[in-house]
Amino acid sequence: MNDKLEYLRTFITAVNPEPGKLFSENSGRGDIQPSVEPETGRFLSFLVHLISARRVLELGTSNGCSALWFMDALKENGGSLVTIDSKERLHHEALLNLQNAGFSEQVTAIFGDAEEETAKLEPGFDLIFQDCGKYLYPKMHEQLVGLLKAGGLLVADDTLFSVESGVRPNLGRFTDEYNRMVFSDPRLFSCILPVGHGLTLSFKR
Ligand SMILES: C[S@@+](CC[C@H](N)C(=O)[O-])C[C@H]1O[C@@H](n2cnc3c(N)ncnc32)[C@H](O)[C@@H]1O
């Protein structure tokens, strides 16, 4: 960890159970994909506060680290989270982590394929977080824009993969395609922040 990260993480307060702790535990596991970094998680909570989001959709629950960050903000305004993952084992871990945090009633955790399950949802989400299979970023773009309400935010994680060494080039190809897609979409206004492995934010006009 560099000095900048170490310093800014001293400001990131914990919720219970701590998503920061889950992040550290997950980092040492070989059976799970990386969870959002504490600074990314804190930023997701910040976005919920900023736009007073009450309906949030997440693609890629894993064991619930980013979901806990969303709930840390949503618990204050009574909003709700729908989160989807196709790995049954992780889905059950997430249910347990969210239950232990007292968020069961505000979260609908769905076990299933993101494309299929998303097609069943009512539109009108305030914020959508795309963090599942990178190949799905460009593929699901149209579907997600349709589910987002005007004035809502589409947030995609890991979108600087294409310029990060050590990342499989085939994954970076998809995130690069996604960035080009959102930046050329006249319905959206987008920017990329170098937080974590890159966050692309798109505001729907
Ligand atoms: C990077 S992890 C998500 C991390 C999580 N958002 C967090 O920060 O704690 C990506 C997750 O997407 C899930 N995934 C991959 N392809 C999927 C699909 N087609 N439908 C649903 N989930 C999928 C994987 O099982 C994995 O748990």
Coordinates of C-alpha atoms and ligand atoms in Angstrom, one line a residue:
M1 CA 0.0 0.0 0.0
N2 CA 1.4 3.5 -0.8
D3 CA 1.4 6.4 1.6
K4 CA -1.6 8.1 -0.1
L5 CA -3.7 5.0 0.3
E6 CA -2.5 4.4 3.9
Y7 CA -3.4 8.0 4.8
L8 CA -6.8 8.1 3.3
R9 CA -7.8 4.8 4.8
T10 CA -7.3 6.2 8.2
F11 CA -10.4 8.3 7.6
I12 CA -12.6 5.4 6.5
T13 CA -14.8 4.5 9.4
A14 CA -16.1 1.1 9.9
V15 CA -19.7 -0.2 10.0
N16 CA -20.7 -3.4 11.6
P17 CA -19.7 -6.0 10.5
E18 CA -16.9 -4.1 8.8
P19 CA -16.7 -4.3 5.0
G20 CA -13.1 -3.3 5.4
K21 CA -12.5 -6.4 7.5
L22 CA -14.3 -8.5 4.9
F23 CA -12.1 -6.9 2.2
S24 CA -8.9 -8.0 4.1
E25 CA -10.2 -11.5 4.8
N26 CA -11.3 -11.9 1.1
S27 CA -7.9 -10.6 -0.1
G28 CA -6.3 -13.7 1.6
R29 CA -8.7 -16.2 0.0
G30 CA -8.1 -18.0 -3.2
D31 CA -11.7 -18.9 -3.8
I32 CA -13.3 -15.5 -4.2
Q33 CA -12.8 -12.6 -6.6
P34 CA -11.5 -9.3 -5.1
S35 CA -14.0 -7.2 -3.2
V36 CA -14.2 -3.4 -3.5
E37 CA -11.3 -1.6 -1.8
P38 CA -12.3 0.4 1.3
E39 CA -11.9 3.7 -0.6
T40 CA -14.2 2.4 -3.4
G41 CA -16.7 1.2 -0.8
R42 CA -16.7 4.5 1.0
F43 CA -17.2 6.3 -2.3
L44 CA -20.2 4.1 -3.1
S45 CA -21.8 5.0 0.3
F46 CA -21.0 8.7 -0.5
L47 CA -22.8 8.4 -3.9
V48 CA -25.9 7.0 -2.2
H49 CA -25.9 10.0 0.1
L50 CA -25.1 12.5 -2.7
I51 CA -28.0 11.5 -4.9
S52 CA -30.3 10.4 -2.1
A53 CA -30.6 7.0 -3.8
R54 CA -33.3 4.8 -2.5
R55 CA -33.3 2.0 -5.1
V56 CA -29.9 0.5 -5.8
L57 CA -29.1 -2.5 -8.0
E58 CA -25.8 -4.4 -7.8
L59 CA -24.5 -7.0 -10.2
G60 CA -21.9 -9.2 -8.6
T61 CA -22.7 -9.6 -4.8
S62 CA -19.8 -12.0 -4.1
N63 CA -20.0 -12.4 -0.3
G64 CA -21.5 -9.0 0.3
C65 CA -18.6 -6.5 0.9
S66 CA -19.8 -3.8 -1.5
A67 CA -23.4 -4.6 -0.5
L68 CA -22.5 -3.7 3.1
W69 CA -21.1 -0.4 1.9
F70 CA -24.3 0.4 0.1
M71 CA -26.4 -0.5 3.1
D72 CA -24.3 1.6 5.4
A73 CA -25.8 4.6 3.5
L74 CA -29.2 3.1 2.6
K75 CA -30.0 2.3 6.2
E76 CA -30.2 6.0 6.8
N77 CA -32.9 6.8 4.3
G78 CA -34.8 3.5 4.4
G79 CA -33.8 2.6 0.8
S80 CA -33.2 -0.9 -0.5
L81 CA -30.7 -2.9 -2.5
V82 CA -31.2 -5.7 -5.0
T83 CA -28.0 -7.7 -5.6
I84 CA -27.3 -10.6 -7.9
D85 CA -24.6 -13.3 -8.0
S86 CA -24.4 -16.6 -10.0
K87 CA -22.3 -18.4 -7.4
E88 CA -24.5 -20.2 -4.9
R89 CA -21.8 -20.6 -2.2
L90 CA -21.1 -16.8 -2.3
H91 CA -24.8 -15.9 -2.4
H92 CA -25.3 -17.9 0.9
E93 CA -22.2 -16.2 2.5
A94 CA -23.6 -12.8 1.5
L95 CA -27.0 -13.6 3.0
L96 CA -25.3 -14.5 6.3
N97 CA -23.0 -11.4 6.3
L98 CA -26.0 -9.1 5.5
Q99 CA -28.2 -10.8 8.1
N100 CA -25.4 -10.4 10.8
A101 CA -25.4 -6.7 10.0
G102 CA -29.1 -6.5 10.4
F103 CA -29.8 -5.6 6.8
S104 CA -32.0 -8.6 5.7
E105 CA -35.2 -6.6 5.3
Q106 CA -33.6 -4.0 3.1
V107 CA -31.7 -6.3 0.8
T108 CA -33.0 -8.7 -1.9
A109 CA -30.1 -11.0 -2.7
I110 CA -30.8 -13.0 -5.8
F111 CA -28.9 -16.2 -6.8
G112 CA -28.8 -16.3 -10.6
D113 CA -27.4 -15.0 -13.8
A114 CA -27.2 -11.2 -13.9
E115 CA -28.6 -10.9 -17.5
E116 CA -31.6 -13.2 -16.8
E117 CA -32.4 -11.9 -13.4
T118 CA -32.0 -8.2 -14.4
A119 CA -34.6 -8.7 -17.2
K120 CA -37.2 -9.5 -14.5
L121 CA -36.7 -6.2 -12.6
E122 CA -38.9 -3.1 -12.6
P123 CA -37.0 0.0 -14.0
G124 CA -36.5 3.1 -12.0
F125 CA -33.2 2.5 -10.1
D126 CA -31.4 5.5 -8.7
L127 CA -28.0 3.8 -8.8
I128 CA -26.7 0.7 -10.6
F129 CA -23.4 -0.9 -9.7
Q130 CA -21.9 -3.1 -12.4
D131 CA -19.3 -5.4 -10.8
C132 CA -19.9 -8.9 -12.3
G133 CA -18.2 -10.7 -15.2
K134 CA -16.3 -8.1 -17.3
Y135 CA -17.6 -9.6 -20.6
L136 CA -21.0 -8.5 -19.4
Y137 CA -20.2 -4.8 -19.1
P138 CA -20.7 -4.0 -22.8
K139 CA -23.3 -6.8 -23.3
M140 CA -25.6 -5.5 -20.5
H141 CA -25.1 -1.8 -21.2
E142 CA -28.4 -1.3 -23.0
Q143 CA -30.4 -3.3 -20.4
L144 CA -28.9 -1.3 -17.5
V145 CA -29.5 2.1 -19.1
G146 CA -33.1 1.1 -19.5
L147 CA -33.4 0.2 -15.8
L148 CA -31.9 3.5 -14.6
K149 CA -34.1 6.4 -14.0
A150 CA -33.3 9.8 -15.5
G151 CA -30.9 11.6 -13.1
G152 CA -29.6 8.2 -11.9
L153 CA -26.0 6.9 -11.8
L154 CA -24.5 3.9 -13.5
V155 CA -21.2 2.9 -11.8
A156 CA -18.9 0.3 -13.1
D157 CA -15.8 -1.1 -11.2
D158 CA -12.4 -2.2 -12.6
T159 CA -12.7 0.0 -15.7
L160 CA -8.9 0.8 -15.8
F161 CA -8.1 -2.9 -16.3
S162 CA -7.0 -2.3 -19.9
V163 CA -4.1 -0.1 -18.7
E164 CA -3.1 -2.1 -15.7
S165 CA -0.2 -4.5 -15.9
G166 CA -0.9 -7.9 -14.4
V167 CA -4.5 -7.9 -15.5
R168 CA -5.5 -10.5 -18.1
P169 CA -5.7 -8.5 -21.4
N170 CA -8.9 -10.2 -22.4
L171 CA -10.6 -8.6 -19.4
G172 CA -9.2 -5.2 -20.2
R173 CA -10.6 -5.5 -23.7
F174 CA -14.1 -5.6 -22.3
T175 CA -13.7 -2.7 -19.9
D176 CA -12.2 -0.6 -22.6
E177 CA -15.1 -1.4 -24.9
Y178 CA -17.5 -0.5 -22.1
N179 CA -15.7 2.9 -21.5
R180 CA -15.9 3.8 -25.2
M181 CA -19.6 2.8 -25.2
V182 CA -20.7 5.0 -22.3
F183 CA -18.6 8.0 -23.4
S184 CA -20.2 7.9 -26.8
D185 CA -23.7 7.4 -25.5
P186 CA -25.6 10.7 -25.9
R187 CA -28.0 9.6 -23.1
L188 CA -25.2 9.7 -20.6
F189 CA -22.5 12.0 -19.2
S190 CA -19.5 9.9 -18.0
C191 CA -16.2 10.2 -16.2
I192 CA -13.5 7.8 -15.0
L193 CA -12.0 8.0 -11.6
P194 CA -8.7 6.3 -10.7
V195 CA -10.2 4.8 -7.5
G196 CA -9.3 1.1 -6.9
H197 CA -8.9 -0.4 -10.3
G198 CA -10.9 2.4 -11.9
L199 CA -14.5 3.5 -11.6
T200 CA -16.6 4.7 -14.5
L201 CA -19.5 6.9 -13.5
S202 CA -22.3 7.7 -15.9
F203 CA -25.0 10.1 -15.2
K204 CA -28.3 9.5 -17.1
R205 CA -29.7 12.7 -18.6
Ligands
LIG1 C1 -15.6 -8.9 -8.5 S1 -16.7 -9.9 -7.8 C2 -17.9 -8.9 -7.0 C3 -17.3 -8.2 -5.8 C4 -18.4 -7.5 -4.9 N1 -19.1 -6.5 -5.7 C5 -17.7 -6.9 -3.7 O1 -17.1 -5.9 -3.9 O2 -17.8 -7.5 -2.6 C6 -17.7 -10.5 -9.2 C7 -18.8 -11.4 -8.9 O3 -19.6 -11.5 -10.1 C8 -20.2 -12.8 -10.1 N2 -20.6 -13.1 -11.5 C9 -19.8 -13.3 -12.6 N3 -20.6 -13.5 -13.7 C10 -21.9 -13.4 -13.2 C11 -23.1 -13.5 -13.9 N4 -23.2 -13.8 -15.2 N5 -24.2 -13.3 -13.2 C12 -24.2 -13.0 -11.9 N6 -23.0 -12.9 -11.2 C13 -21.9 -13.1 -11.9 C14 -19.1 -13.7 -9.6 O4 -19.6 -14.9 -9.0 C15 -18.4 -12.8 -8.5 O5 -18.8 -13.1 -7.2

